[in-house]
Structure formats: structure tokens, C-alpha cells
Amino acid sequence: MHDATDHLFRAPRSTPASRGGRPPEHRFENRPGMVVEKDVAVPFGDEGHVLYVDVYRPDSDVPAAPLVSWSPYGKHNPAPIGQIYPNSGVRPEWTGDLTTFEAPDPEYWVPHGYAIVLADVPGTWYSEGRATYHSPEEARAFADLVEWAGTQPWSAGKVGLSGVSYLSSLQWFVAALDPPHLGAINPWEGWNDTYREVARHGGIPETSFWPYIWNRWGASTTEIEDLEAETAAHPWFDEFWASKAADLEAIRVPAFVVASWADQGLHTRGTLEGFRRIGSEQKWLDVHGRKKWAYYYEPENVERQRAFFDQFLLDRDSGVDAWPRVRAEVRERYAEGTWTDAREWPLEDVEYRQLHLDAGGGSLSWDPVAEEGAAAYDGLGSGLGPRRAAFAITFAEPVQLVGHVRAVLHVSADEAEDMDVFVALFKLDAAGDQVGFPYYGQFEDGPVAVGWLRASHRELDPERSTDFLPVLAHRRALPLTAGEPTRLDIEVWPSGTRFEAGEQLLLVVQGSDVMRYPEPLTYARHTETVNVGRNVVHTGGRLDSHLVVPVLPPGS
């Protein structure tokens, strides 16, 4: 069992005072119809530590249903996302002045009979203990808070969990512990496997979001987990990283899971895997093509959240049992799409078909390619050759691709024993222009989907891999032989897109990130490359490179 004695710790990256915090002072504030109790000390663990929470509850004798938000970003600091991220799509009228970063709005929830409990997680801000992130220790502290919230005099007893991103990720971990008073969870864009979904997806170190985010988590008066040193010390999926992957199959509590096609490279994979793998009998999934923060705060979706929590926390029949188990948006372009209902994820009506690469014509085809070919590109993108290899198909009839894509590529490196391969799928309209989609919560010119893989990490985990989802073992290095074609199975993150007749699906293959935005905008970047010289994609015949794509029949 991996525990805190194995963690590396460091001094905090910032102090609470430097970021607008002030020492805890238990106090009450009153608003119309609302009691606000600030800096409540909640015991956790066996060492006598406390964490600090703010509670927003009705000014009433009627017990309220607690909604807990577990955050490293500071419970004290109302942070309208629209001001921090102007392109997030969150309208000012959707949140009140009590709304903290990625958490529910007390001004909406309290009048409906809920108590919002905002926690500074252990070791952050003024909460005691040492900060560990996505760890068993953190999950146990979260479970202690759930039990506290479920047993307060003002509490109706059944506790729900709400929030986006980090506030969702930890829901998987605590739900696996099944604290008795946990009544329902609402994971909304949250990874559950830190290695495979954030820090080293595909075996390639992430060099933008991961270093940025641990700075955001680093305000403390004690010590914080040294994620920088730990990530460097653990390049493979070992017990350390296993401790930062949730035991999804252990989850039994009702769950309303919301994912998007837009959080490629961050939350999309983990949220959908969470829904697929959790053991809950009562579980529902929405997977949309919009921006994650805007979708969370959009009034129609807040009402949907409340219907879910009303059903499972307050025993009100809100019609949730009649919801389709899965709703998936099939995008046409930015902010346009249609919804399809299903019973499971991946969608049960999907047919997996192969699109074959042909280097000779730069094409994709439903038919196998007999003649062998090769498409070369400069792995470093340094101008010594083409920056990428590209393959496209113009669809003769409408096609809906909804789900996971598997890119089976036969590749070689002329001068190296390893290579980084990045792939992206784009939609082109009938005129050949790119159709943009939301990407990473704020961009609007994104691809259909992306994926990447370091060739030395290509070994699959046979127990977890499926026909549609290659899961990497990440246990040992498998070097390439220079110049020798080698098969890679690259996971392309899930997506849902409709192509009309005359529109194109474009596949690009290159040695670096396909999406590029200027600093300091944060998204998935990978600047620590192993590429050297010319890389080659081999196609046709015995080297049949192809995409396995999820085709949803018309009318589904």
C-alpha cells in the first residue's frame, strides 16, 4: 500500500497571504434567507489535524442536503471564471458573487434546500497536514468531511459532491471508499488516472498544464507534495502512480457523469472511463461538445444537476429514472450538434470499421490498400522535410463517428531507437476549410480528436485493452530498431462528430503537438521530445496502417 511515507515534500510554492487568504476565524455572516458559517474546523485523520470549510445553508429549521466541493483553489476567493478565462463561455448572469472557482453557486442552491460546503483540502491554504494530491490520504480526509457533513444538526443526512475538474477528480477517489453518508456524485470533467490522463499520457511527459497546475495547488502554511520531483523520479507506471488512479470498480453510489469531447488531453478520457467502469447500478452520462465550464453553469444544466440531487439526496421523484442512461452530442461545428440517446458507453449501436492509410495518394479508404508506401516527415519539425504526414477521405454519404478511435500505425525512425508520434483528426467542410470545435475549455478552433504515443511505451496491457481502446502497460522501455517498421496502437481520445457527404476527415501525423497556442495559454504541450531525424509512416500491404473508427448508423 502506497502511503504518505513514500511521498516527497517541499516548501509551499506560495503563502495564503500572498494570494489573498487570511488566517481562519470562525464567524457567522447573514444574507437574506442564508446563514454563512466561515472557517469551520473539521477534524480529519488520526493525527488531530483540521481542515477549514465554509458552509452556506438556508436560514431555516428544515434540514438541508449538503453538497461538498473539495478544492485546492481557495474557498475564500470568489473567482468568476468569466473574468479568469474570458473565452470560457460562462455568462456573468449565470453565477453570483459567492461562486468560487469551479464550484456550485450558493445563491442558486441554498434557496432550493441545499447547503454548500466548500473545503480547503488538507495542507492547502490554512488547512492542516501536508498536502498530497489525488492520493489515498487525501481521499480518506475527504471521506471524513463527507461524514461530518452528513451528521451536522443542519444536515438532511445524504451528501452529494459537485464541482468541475479537480473538484470532480477527487469524487472518484472518495466514492470508491463508500463513506456511509455519501448519497450521490456528479463528476463533471474529472480525470481519475493521473499518469495516463495528465502527467505522461502515451508515455510522453506533459510540460505545460501539469507544471502550471501544481503551482495553482501550492498555497500552504505547511508542506506540499513535490509533484515535480516525484514525476521525474517515476517515469513508469509504478505503485506511486497506481496510488493516484481511482478504484473505479469499487464505486457503487448513484452517479451523474458529465464529459465533453472538448477536453482532449485532459479530462475527456478519464470522465468517460469513469462512467464505463464504475460499479454503480444507477448511473447516467451526458457527453457534449461544448466548453466545460459554460456547460456546468448553464441554467438548463444546473436544473438537471438539481433534479439528480433532488432524487438521491432529498428523496424527491424528479424524473431521473426516466432519463436515458447515455446522452451524446454529435457535433456538426462549433456550438451546433444533435443529441442521441443510448443505453451504455461506448454506444451500443456503434460499428467499428477500418479506414486504411495510403501514402501514395495521401488518402484514407474503407478498402484495404494493396500497394506498400511510405510517407516521411521531419520528426523535429525543423524544416529539413515535411512537418507532417497527412491522409484524408471525402465521404460519399453522411457519416457519424461517435466514440473511441484507434490509430494503428506502422512507423520507423531512420536514426533513432525511439520516437514521439502525435496524431490529430480534423473535419474539413466541402470547400476544404477546417471546421473548428471547442478545445481545452476556452479555444474554439480545435480538432475532432487528438492522441499521442512514445514508441518505447507501446506495450499494451492485455487485461485492460479492448478492441476500441488500447491501454498501455507503461512498465518497461521497448526500443525501436532504426529504420525498421514497428506497429504502434495509438489511443485517440473519444469524440462525436457528423460529416455530411462531400466533407472530409483529415488525419495528420507528426512529431510534435498538433495544436499550438502562444504562451502563457495553458493546454497540453510536450516539449521534451526524443525525436531525431526523419520519421516514416508505412502503409499498405503487410504494413497496413489504419484507423479503427466508431461509425454510428443513421437514425441512431
XYZ file of C-alpha atoms in Angstrom:
556
model
C 0.000 0.000 0.000
C 1.464 3.327 -1.070
C 1.162 5.923 1.695
C 2.431 9.339 2.675
C 5.758 7.972 3.867
C 6.625 7.403 0.205
C 5.795 10.951 -0.907
C 8.361 13.667 -1.460
C 7.517 17.012 0.114
C 8.703 20.562 -0.363
C 8.066 24.033 0.974
C 4.898 25.638 -0.413
C 5.052 27.440 -3.715
C 3.163 30.417 -2.277
C 1.658 31.554 1.008
C -2.065 32.048 1.564
C -1.441 35.686 2.431
C 0.324 36.299 -0.882
C -2.795 35.030 -2.681
C -5.499 36.851 -0.759
C -6.069 34.445 2.135
C -6.329 35.379 5.770
C -5.882 33.257 8.919
C -9.009 31.289 9.866
C -11.516 32.999 12.127
C -14.710 31.140 12.883
C -17.612 33.513 12.302
C -21.167 33.804 11.004
C -22.470 36.068 8.285
C -26.099 36.539 7.379
C -27.671 37.091 3.987
C -31.344 37.094 3.092
C -32.528 33.531 3.646
C -28.960 32.299 4.143
C -26.576 31.600 7.002
C -22.892 31.661 6.071
C -20.551 29.978 8.529
C -16.899 30.685 7.744
C -13.744 28.804 8.715
C -15.375 25.837 10.419
C -12.646 23.485 11.710
C -13.371 19.887 10.668
C -11.189 17.099 12.130
C -9.762 14.502 9.778
C -7.380 11.576 10.021
C -5.703 10.170 13.108
C -3.193 12.940 13.811
C -5.516 15.579 15.250
C -5.446 17.825 12.186
C -8.322 20.005 10.986
C -9.301 21.347 7.620
C -11.288 24.531 7.198
C -14.621 24.777 5.417
C -17.186 27.453 4.652
C -20.848 26.437 4.847
C -23.668 28.236 3.050
C -27.035 26.949 4.284
C -30.671 28.001 4.484
C -31.758 30.219 7.378
C -34.347 27.615 8.329
C -35.039 24.765 10.707
C -35.592 22.417 7.762
C -32.528 20.158 7.292
C -30.553 20.853 4.119
C -28.854 18.453 1.735
C -25.058 19.058 1.802
C -23.226 19.494 -1.497
C -19.495 19.269 -0.837
C -16.861 20.849 -3.074
C -13.297 19.717 -2.379
C -10.903 22.318 -3.714
C -7.227 23.353 -3.629
C -8.032 26.744 -5.172
C -9.191 28.652 -2.084
C -12.702 28.579 -0.601
C -12.356 32.225 0.412
C -11.940 33.658 -3.037
C -14.967 34.169 -5.288
C -13.488 33.702 -8.720
C -15.829 34.252 -11.658
C -14.492 32.011 -14.399
C -15.558 34.556 -16.992
C -13.009 37.012 -15.555
C -10.178 34.476 -15.259
C -10.891 32.860 -18.626
C -12.759 35.392 -20.801
C -13.264 32.824 -23.578
C -14.793 30.212 -21.276
C -18.341 30.988 -22.398
C -19.661 31.484 -18.840
C -22.068 34.419 -18.862
C -21.917 36.852 -15.915
C -25.573 36.315 -15.035
C -25.024 32.552 -14.596
C -23.100 32.878 -11.303
C -23.436 35.057 -8.198
C -20.751 36.836 -6.218
C -20.344 33.903 -3.805
C -19.304 31.424 -6.507
C -15.773 30.098 -6.100
C -13.631 28.567 -8.820
C -15.349 25.575 -10.467
C -17.787 25.151 -7.541
C -21.591 25.423 -7.364
C -23.242 28.787 -6.785
C -24.667 29.075 -3.227
C -27.126 31.747 -4.333
C -28.830 29.167 -6.549
C -28.598 26.075 -4.376
C -29.404 27.360 -0.875
C -32.951 28.545 -1.710
C -33.614 25.052 -3.084
C -32.836 23.365 0.232
C -29.128 22.653 -0.127
C -26.088 23.533 1.971
C -22.906 24.260 0.026
C -19.789 23.058 1.889
C -16.549 24.456 0.427
C -13.348 22.889 1.744
C -9.700 23.905 1.581
C -8.145 20.472 1.154
C -5.526 19.288 3.684
C -2.217 21.119 3.513
C -3.549 23.902 1.274
C -4.282 27.439 2.414
C -4.718 27.209 6.214
C -5.926 23.610 6.405
C -3.540 21.474 8.428
C -1.448 18.476 7.488
C 0.745 18.101 4.461
C -0.806 18.421 1.026
C -0.961 15.312 -1.140
C -2.870 15.313 -4.401
C -5.078 12.531 -5.794
C -3.747 10.244 -3.079
C -5.280 7.660 -0.734
C -4.569 10.017 2.177
C -6.491 12.826 0.515
C -9.406 10.502 -0.269
C -9.637 9.402 3.370
C -9.692 13.037 4.530
C -12.442 13.736 2.004
C -14.416 10.779 3.383
C -14.075 12.245 6.893
C -15.546 15.503 5.618
C -18.441 13.667 3.942
C -19.256 12.004 7.256
C -19.018 15.330 9.085
C -21.381 16.992 6.589
C -23.843 14.126 6.822
C -24.102 14.301 10.619
C -24.416 18.029 11.358
C -27.595 19.340 13.048
C -28.491 21.289 9.881
C -27.916 18.284 7.581
C -30.568 16.107 5.942
C -28.043 13.274 6.072
C -27.309 12.314 2.467
C -24.284 14.110 0.992
C -23.684 14.968 -2.665
C -20.479 16.020 -4.416
C -20.316 18.767 -7.029
C -17.750 20.779 -8.979
C -15.583 20.764 -12.101
C -12.053 19.440 -12.786
C -10.125 18.868 -9.501
C -13.460 19.140 -7.705
C -14.598 16.227 -9.885
C -11.416 14.166 -9.951
C -11.468 13.562 -6.211
C -15.079 12.397 -6.389
C -13.884 9.133 -7.973
C -11.402 8.560 -5.159
C -13.720 9.219 -2.217
C -16.678 7.386 -3.780
C -14.502 4.278 -4.019
C -14.222 4.385 -0.199
C -18.043 4.407 0.077
C -18.457 6.604 3.187
C -21.877 5.811 4.706
C -23.390 9.289 4.287
C -22.388 9.706 0.635
C -25.626 9.772 -1.344
C -24.696 10.771 -4.912
C -21.835 12.113 -7.018
C -21.758 14.370 -10.068
C -18.288 14.085 -11.684
C -18.109 16.886 -14.257
C -14.925 16.674 -16.315
C -12.552 14.896 -13.945
C -9.588 12.642 -14.629
C -9.078 9.564 -12.483
C -5.667 8.228 -13.603
C -3.080 10.978 -13.168
C -0.332 9.196 -15.108
C -2.354 8.028 -18.107
C -4.531 11.100 -18.466
C -2.388 14.063 -17.458
C 1.253 13.715 -16.450
C 2.506 11.164 -19.006
C -0.317 10.220 -21.327
C 1.087 7.998 -24.048
C 4.371 7.901 -22.123
C 5.308 11.464 -23.143
C 5.917 13.957 -20.299
C 3.395 16.810 -20.297
C 5.274 20.110 -19.984
C 2.615 22.841 -19.825
C -0.554 22.103 -17.893
C 0.971 19.708 -15.343
C 3.709 22.113 -14.139
C 1.233 25.008 -14.238
C -1.443 23.291 -12.198
C 0.714 22.138 -9.295
C 1.674 25.787 -8.812
C -2.038 26.613 -8.596
C -2.411 23.953 -5.893
C 0.615 25.108 -3.920
C -0.607 27.790 -1.468
C 0.089 26.430 2.018
C 1.355 27.127 5.509
C 2.844 23.626 5.854
C 4.406 21.417 3.183
C 3.087 20.266 -0.168
C 3.705 17.141 -2.188
C 6.628 17.739 -4.560
C 4.927 16.618 -7.747
C 7.775 17.951 -9.859
C 10.373 15.747 -8.153
C 8.020 12.767 -7.988
C 7.111 12.966 -11.667
C 10.794 12.985 -12.577
C 11.514 10.085 -10.217
C 8.697 7.879 -11.539
C 8.801 7.726 -15.359
C 6.900 4.417 -15.450
C 3.523 3.366 -14.073
C 4.563 2.004 -10.679
C 2.976 1.844 -7.227
C 3.333 5.601 -6.873
C 1.172 6.281 -9.925
C -1.172 3.398 -9.089
C -1.946 5.234 -5.847
C -3.090 8.197 -7.981
C -5.537 6.105 -10.024
C -9.020 5.655 -8.580
C -10.510 2.219 -7.906
C -13.447 2.853 -10.209
C -14.957 -0.606 -9.974
C -15.447 -0.116 -6.210
C -17.859 2.799 -6.734
C -21.489 1.928 -6.005
C -23.140 5.298 -5.310
C -25.562 6.878 -7.835
C -23.626 8.977 -10.348
C -24.498 11.624 -12.912
C -21.351 11.872 -15.039
C -20.775 14.728 -17.482
C -17.965 14.623 -20.033
C -17.144 16.546 -23.187
C -15.470 15.910 -26.493
C -13.732 19.258 -25.950
C -11.328 18.444 -23.091
C -8.977 16.477 -25.320
C -5.698 15.867 -23.499
C -7.100 16.481 -20.009
C -10.477 15.259 -18.709
C -12.306 13.625 -21.629
C -10.726 10.197 -21.316
C -10.950 9.877 -17.545
C -14.526 11.066 -17.277
C -15.742 8.593 -19.883
C -13.652 5.757 -18.463
C -15.069 6.635 -15.055
C -18.611 6.197 -16.286
C -17.802 2.989 -18.168
C -16.008 1.289 -15.306
C -17.804 2.346 -12.110
C -19.911 -0.341 -10.477
C -22.927 1.905 -9.813
C -26.244 0.434 -10.886
C -27.753 3.919 -11.078
C -25.557 5.947 -13.381
C -26.181 8.423 -16.183
C -23.875 10.062 -18.713
C -24.051 13.305 -20.677
C -21.204 13.798 -23.146
C -21.334 17.096 -25.014
C -19.315 19.111 -27.490
C -19.330 22.455 -25.681
C -16.986 24.224 -23.250
C -16.858 22.507 -19.851
C -17.268 25.496 -17.526
C -20.040 27.062 -19.582
C -21.887 23.754 -19.710
C -21.669 23.351 -15.911
C -23.107 26.802 -15.150
C -25.648 26.987 -17.980
C -29.034 27.360 -16.223
C -30.663 24.423 -18.011
C -27.853 22.146 -16.867
C -27.908 23.457 -13.299
C -31.572 22.435 -13.224
C -30.563 18.995 -14.458
C -27.984 18.740 -11.659
C -30.659 19.686 -9.136
C -33.069 17.065 -10.476
C -30.385 14.434 -9.921
C -29.567 15.550 -6.384
C -33.249 16.045 -5.507
C -33.826 12.410 -6.401
C -30.970 10.910 -4.390
C -30.387 13.364 -1.535
C -33.891 14.624 -0.788
C -35.954 11.610 -1.964
C -37.979 13.716 -4.367
C -39.222 11.990 -7.516
C -37.708 14.331 -10.085
C -37.975 12.055 -13.108
C -34.340 10.952 -13.182
C -35.310 7.306 -13.581
C -36.802 8.212 -16.963
C -33.585 9.822 -18.240
C -31.743 7.947 -20.987
C -28.727 6.289 -19.421
C -26.468 7.940 -22.002
C -26.917 11.165 -24.000
C -24.239 12.030 -26.543
C -23.996 15.151 -28.671
C -22.958 14.556 -32.267
C -21.276 17.791 -33.311
C -21.608 19.430 -36.705
C -19.497 22.507 -35.958
C -18.854 24.900 -33.074
C -21.959 25.099 -30.810
C -24.031 23.046 -33.261
C -24.994 19.409 -32.871
C -27.771 16.917 -32.260
C -28.269 14.556 -29.326
C -28.532 10.797 -29.494
C -29.744 8.557 -26.674
C -28.203 5.223 -25.773
C -28.118 2.597 -23.038
C -24.360 2.380 -22.498
C -20.932 3.796 -23.228
C -19.447 3.143 -25.739
C -22.721 3.483 -27.619
C -24.190 0.055 -28.227
C -25.105 0.752 -31.877
C -21.600 1.760 -32.950
C -19.940 -0.345 -35.642
C -16.126 -0.325 -35.677
C -14.780 -0.025 -39.203
C -11.312 0.452 -40.644
C -10.070 3.398 -42.665
C -6.831 2.437 -44.396
C -3.963 4.872 -44.960
C -2.422 5.177 -48.416
C 0.846 7.096 -48.527
C 0.786 7.078 -52.321
C -2.204 9.373 -52.560
C -2.323 10.783 -49.044
C -5.724 9.197 -48.686
C -7.921 7.223 -46.304
C -10.078 4.455 -47.724
C -12.696 1.989 -46.489
C -10.989 -0.576 -48.715
C -7.618 -2.166 -47.871
C -4.588 -0.760 -49.699
C -2.632 -3.399 -51.559
C 0.477 -1.460 -52.535
C 3.024 -0.611 -49.869
C 4.020 3.016 -49.484
C 5.760 5.413 -47.122
C 5.154 8.986 -46.012
C 8.154 10.665 -44.398
C 8.308 13.772 -42.231
C 10.860 15.639 -40.127
C 10.389 14.389 -36.560
C 11.610 17.676 -35.094
C 9.673 19.893 -37.483
C 12.868 21.826 -38.108
C 12.337 22.467 -41.795
C 14.513 19.643 -43.135
C 11.463 17.996 -44.644
C 7.682 17.990 -44.390
C 6.444 18.723 -40.848
C 3.718 16.103 -41.032
C 2.162 13.296 -42.998
C -1.477 13.795 -43.949
C -4.260 11.460 -45.093
C -7.858 12.348 -45.962
C -11.146 10.885 -47.111
C -14.068 12.717 -48.685
C -17.210 10.975 -47.539
C -19.651 9.966 -50.261
C -22.538 9.859 -47.784
C -23.163 11.234 -44.286
C -21.064 9.569 -41.575
C -21.285 9.903 -37.790
C -18.160 8.991 -35.824
C -19.006 8.711 -32.115
C -16.614 7.113 -29.643
C -13.023 5.932 -29.384
C -10.642 5.829 -32.353
C -7.652 3.505 -32.503
C -4.797 4.545 -34.802
C -2.761 1.523 -35.883
C 0.379 2.936 -37.461
C 3.453 1.162 -38.781
C 6.265 3.656 -38.259
C 10.032 3.836 -38.331
C 12.750 6.293 -37.358
C 15.786 6.456 -39.618
C 18.285 7.368 -36.918
C 16.722 6.675 -33.518
C 15.614 3.974 -31.112
C 12.562 5.953 -30.048
C 10.092 8.463 -31.444
C 7.160 10.579 -30.333
C 4.122 10.343 -32.580
C 1.247 12.822 -32.432
C -1.956 12.352 -34.387
C -4.989 14.559 -34.865
C -8.278 14.232 -36.692
C -9.860 17.275 -38.318
C -13.137 17.939 -40.065
C -12.959 19.845 -43.353
C -16.062 21.281 -44.988
C -16.975 20.836 -48.641
C -14.694 23.748 -49.564
C -11.746 22.118 -47.777
C -11.691 24.557 -44.859
C -11.197 23.346 -41.288
C -14.301 23.199 -39.101
C -13.320 24.246 -35.579
C -14.571 22.812 -32.292
C -14.166 23.789 -28.613
C -10.830 22.676 -27.182
C -9.378 22.756 -23.650
C -12.217 24.804 -22.153
C -11.590 28.079 -23.961
C -10.378 27.645 -27.547
C -12.775 27.405 -30.490
C -10.632 26.156 -33.386
C -9.880 22.690 -32.050
C -9.652 19.361 -33.849
C -12.108 16.484 -33.816
C -9.722 14.487 -31.606
C -6.054 14.011 -30.738
C -3.734 11.293 -29.477
C -0.037 10.694 -28.931
C 2.418 7.943 -28.057
C 6.118 7.494 -27.310
C 7.113 4.401 -29.284
C 9.135 2.861 -26.450
C 5.920 2.820 -24.367
C 3.936 0.906 -26.993
C 3.500 -2.285 -24.940
C -0.193 -2.883 -24.285
C -1.832 -4.007 -21.063
C -3.682 -7.083 -22.382
C -6.059 -7.257 -19.427
C -7.322 -3.697 -19.840
C -7.087 -3.146 -23.586
C -10.190 -3.587 -25.715
C -10.844 -3.590 -29.452
C -11.636 0.132 -29.295
C -9.272 1.251 -26.502
C -5.557 0.391 -26.391
C -4.363 0.734 -22.785
C -0.603 0.971 -22.353
C 1.241 -1.000 -19.680
C 3.939 1.657 -19.107
C 6.182 -0.894 -17.364
C 9.352 -1.029 -19.459
C 11.048 0.504 -22.494
C 10.841 -1.286 -25.830
C 13.420 0.394 -28.102
C 12.946 0.642 -31.845
C 15.412 -0.724 -34.338
C 16.490 2.210 -36.513
C 14.864 2.036 -39.926
C 12.677 -0.963 -39.078
C 8.874 -0.520 -39.263
C 7.137 -1.133 -35.929
C 3.443 -1.248 -35.112
C 2.030 1.354 -32.724
C -1.521 1.290 -31.335
C -2.314 4.904 -30.519
C -5.319 5.835 -28.420
C -7.171 8.760 -29.995
C -9.325 10.443 -27.376
C -13.097 9.958 -27.762
C -15.156 12.316 -29.887
C -18.535 12.648 -31.586
C -18.816 14.321 -34.989
C -21.092 14.247 -38.029
C -19.715 14.548 -41.558
C -22.013 15.348 -44.464
C -21.495 13.995 -47.961
C -18.668 15.986 -49.551
C -16.985 16.780 -46.220
C -13.604 15.351 -45.259
C -11.920 13.592 -42.365
C -8.257 14.590 -42.257
C -5.641 12.633 -40.304
C -2.311 14.303 -39.583
C 0.738 12.540 -38.128
C 3.740 14.494 -36.868
C 6.477 14.583 -34.252
C 5.150 17.357 -32.012
C 1.888 18.774 -30.691
C -0.579 19.404 -33.467
C -2.429 22.190 -31.640
C -0.230 25.177 -30.848
C -1.171 28.324 -28.966
C 1.051 31.140 -27.659
C 2.360 31.269 -24.107
C 1.096 31.642 -21.443
C -2.134 29.974 -22.616
C -2.242 26.589 -20.929
C -3.088 23.358 -22.707
C -1.389 20.016 -23.331
C 2.175 20.612 -24.535
C 5.048 18.157 -24.897
C 8.368 19.896 -25.436
C 10.712 17.144 -24.168
C 10.972 15.156 -27.385
C 13.012 12.037 -28.169
C 12.750 12.582 -31.924
C 15.825 12.597 -34.143
C 15.879 12.962 -37.918
C 13.341 11.561 -40.340
C 10.256 9.619 -39.245
C 8.204 7.467 -41.607
C 4.611 6.183 -41.706
C 4.374 2.943 -43.697
C 1.115 1.987 -45.398
C -0.443 -0.773 -47.461
C 0.055 -4.490 -47.841
C 1.741 -6.155 -44.884
C 2.198 -2.711 -43.283
C -1.498 -1.857 -43.221
C -1.702 1.334 -41.205
C -5.331 2.135 -40.447
C -7.800 3.851 -38.189
C -10.427 1.876 -36.308
C -13.348 4.322 -36.253
C -16.739 4.158 -34.451
C -19.482 4.550 -37.051
C -22.929 5.316 -35.646
C -25.603 4.248 -38.140
C -28.058 6.890 -39.415
C -31.086 7.303 -37.185
C -29.314 6.048 -34.055
